[in-house]
Short mmCIF file of C-alpha atoms in Angstrom, two decimals:
data_model
loop_
_atom_site.label_atom_id
_atom_site.label_comp_id
_atom_site.label_asym_id
_atom_site.label_seq_id
_atom_site.Cartn_x
_atom_site.Cartn_y
_atom_site.Cartn_z
CA MET A 137 -74.26 199.05 206.07
CA GLN A 138 -72.18 197.95 203.35
CA GLY A 139 -69.04 198.05 205.08
CA GLU A 140 -70.79 195.70 207.81
CA ARG A 141 -71.95 193.20 205.14
CA PHE A 142 -68.46 193.08 203.84
CA VAL A 143 -66.67 192.44 207.50
CA GLY A 144 -69.50 189.70 208.30
CA ALA A 145 -68.33 188.04 204.87
CA ILE A 146 -64.66 188.42 205.74
CA SER A 147 -65.32 186.83 209.16
CA SER A 148 -67.73 184.26 207.59
CA ILE A 149 -64.57 183.48 205.23
CA LYS A 150 -62.26 183.05 207.81
CA ALA A 151 -64.28 180.75 210.17
CA ARG A 152 -64.89 178.30 207.49
CA ALA A 153 -61.38 178.46 205.76
CA PRO A 154 -60.15 175.75 207.82
CA VAL A 155 -62.85 173.25 206.97
CA THR A 156 -62.56 174.03 203.31
CA GLY A 157 -58.69 173.77 203.39
CA GLY A 158 -59.11 170.40 205.03
CA ASN A 159 -61.81 169.04 202.36
CA PHE A 160 -59.41 170.27 199.90
CA GLY A 161 -56.53 168.52 201.69
CA VAL A 162 -58.68 165.10 201.86
CA TRP A 163 -59.71 165.31 197.99
CA GLY A 164 -56.08 166.02 196.99
CA GLY A 165 -54.85 163.41 199.17
CA MET A 166 -57.43 160.69 197.84
CA PHE A 167 -56.93 162.05 194.07
CA SER A 168 -53.16 161.47 194.33
CA THR A 169 -53.42 158.09 195.91
CA PHE A 170 -55.71 156.79 193.27
CA ASP A 171 -53.45 158.51 190.11
CA CYS A 172 -50.67 156.64 191.64
CA ALA A 173 -52.58 153.23 191.88
CA VAL A 174 -53.81 153.74 188.48
CA LYS A 175 -50.61 154.61 187.07
CA GLY A 176 -49.18 151.24 188.43
CA TRP A 177 -52.05 149.29 187.26
CA ARG A 178 -52.33 150.68 183.68
CA GLN A 179 -48.26 150.98 183.38
CA LYS A 180 -49.27 154.44 181.26
CA GLU A 181 -49.10 158.11 181.97
CA ASP A 182 -51.67 159.66 180.41
CA ALA A 183 -54.69 161.98 181.00
CA TRP A 184 -56.89 158.76 181.05
CA ASN A 185 -54.99 158.29 184.93
CA ALA A 186 -56.52 161.53 185.91
CA ILE A 187 -60.04 161.38 184.81
CA ILE A 188 -60.29 157.74 186.34
CA SER A 189 -58.54 158.97 189.65
CA GLY A 190 -61.12 161.72 189.78
CA PHE A 191 -63.95 159.63 189.15
CA MET A 192 -63.03 157.31 191.82
CA THR A 193 -62.34 160.10 194.04
CA GLY A 194 -65.63 161.57 193.73
CA GLY A 195 -67.26 158.36 194.29
CA CYS A 196 -65.37 157.38 197.30
CA LEU A 197 -66.15 160.57 198.81
CA ALA A 198 -69.49 161.00 198.17
CA ALA A 199 -70.02 157.44 199.55
CA ARG A 200 -69.05 158.41 202.82
CA SER A 201 -71.37 161.47 202.78
CA LYS A 202 -74.89 162.49 201.96
CA TYR A 203 -73.88 165.49 200.25
CA TRP A 204 -71.92 165.92 196.72
CA SER A 205 -68.26 165.73 198.48
CA CYS A 206 -66.89 165.47 195.02
CA LEU A 207 -66.54 169.31 194.75
CA GLY A 208 -66.27 170.04 198.42
CA ALA A 209 -62.91 171.16 198.17
CA PHE A 210 -64.41 173.81 195.48
CA VAL A 211 -67.58 175.14 197.71
CA SER A 212 -66.60 178.89 196.44
CA LEU A 213 -66.73 177.92 193.14
CA PHE A 214 -69.87 175.24 192.82
CA ARG A 215 -72.55 175.15 195.36
CA CYS A 216 -73.72 171.66 195.23
CA PHE A 217 -76.71 170.64 197.36
CA ILE A 218 -77.88 167.32 195.99
CA CYS A 219 -78.92 165.71 199.37
CA ALA A 220 -79.44 161.91 197.89
CA GLY A 221 -76.95 160.18 199.31
CA GLY A 222 -75.97 156.44 198.97
CA PRO A 223 -75.06 154.78 195.92
CA LYS A 224 -76.91 157.11 193.58
CA SER A 225 -75.06 160.29 194.74
CA ALA A 226 -71.85 158.04 195.06
CA LEU A 227 -72.53 157.45 191.18
CA GLY A 228 -73.28 160.90 190.17
CA SER A 229 -70.47 162.41 192.27
CA ALA A 230 -67.91 159.93 190.33
CA ILE A 231 -68.99 160.83 186.87
CA ALA A 232 -69.24 164.94 188.09
CA CYS A 233 -65.60 164.53 188.98
CA GLY A 234 -64.53 162.50 186.07
CA ILE A 235 -66.10 165.07 183.66
CA LEU A 236 -64.45 167.84 185.75
CA LEU A 237 -60.86 166.14 185.57
CA GLY A 238 -61.46 165.46 181.80
CA VAL A 239 -62.12 169.25 181.53
CA PHE A 240 -58.76 170.19 183.38
CA GLU A 241 -56.53 167.62 181.33
CA GLY A 242 -58.56 168.57 177.90
CA VAL A 243 -57.45 172.47 178.79
CA GLY A 244 -53.96 171.39 179.50
CA VAL A 245 -53.63 169.50 176.13
CA LEU A 246 -54.94 172.07 174.55
CA LEU A 247 -52.61 174.58 176.05
CA SER A 248 -49.64 172.44 175.41
CA ARG A 249 -50.33 172.37 171.97
CA VAL A 250 -50.95 176.09 171.70
CA PHE A 251 -48.03 177.00 173.47
CA SER A 252 -45.32 174.06 171.84
CA GLU A 253 -46.21 176.01 168.37
CA GLY A 254 -43.03 177.45 168.56
CA GLN A 255 -41.02 174.67 169.12
CA ARG A 256 -41.88 172.50 165.99
CA PRO A 257 -38.55 171.09 164.49
CA GLN A 258 -37.44 173.10 161.41
CA LEU A 259 -37.05 171.54 157.65
CA ALA A 260 -33.78 170.00 157.41
CA PRO A 261 -31.16 172.18 154.95
CA LEU A 262 -31.23 171.34 151.00
CA PRO A 263 -28.43 168.86 149.79
CA GLN A 264 -25.51 170.60 148.32
CA ALA A 265 -26.87 169.99 144.80
CA MET A 266 -29.82 171.80 145.38
CA THR A 267 -28.82 174.82 146.81
CA PRO A 268 -29.10 177.97 144.93
CA PRO A 269 -25.60 179.57 143.39
CA THR A 270 -24.75 182.72 145.47
CA PRO A 271 -24.79 185.73 143.69
CA THR A 272 -21.67 187.49 142.51
CA SER A 273 -21.50 191.25 142.62
CA SER A 274 -20.38 193.21 139.70
CA ILE A 275 -18.66 195.65 141.67
CA PRO A 276 -14.63 195.04 142.30
CA GLY A 277 -14.02 193.78 145.70
CA LEU A 278 -17.46 192.61 146.54
CA GLN A 279 -18.27 189.15 146.54
#
């Protein structure tokens, strides 16, 4: 019984893989397009570009669908079944994607700060006048 359920789950995953991959491809292509457009418009490269691009991608995908398509590529992680459709759904999806990309960018900034701790610049050496004198040894032959 348990093995049959596992085999059924695997065959279901195999059947849905092309659809999920296609959704992810559409989401990624649209996000990249918006990201390049926002970078060109703002003339900056920062985390806000990804957040704005995620907002625009989510809104556009939801505008053409009656489901919350923003997370369509992440169906296995998020099961969103909001069937409102129309501008209200598009706005909700745009906000959700903007928040999702904001979280991704925030985690990226946090990780880059944590892992760059060891690469901070060292203090400059002391001037010659301030350096302590080197001790001389009382043993002959050693300095």
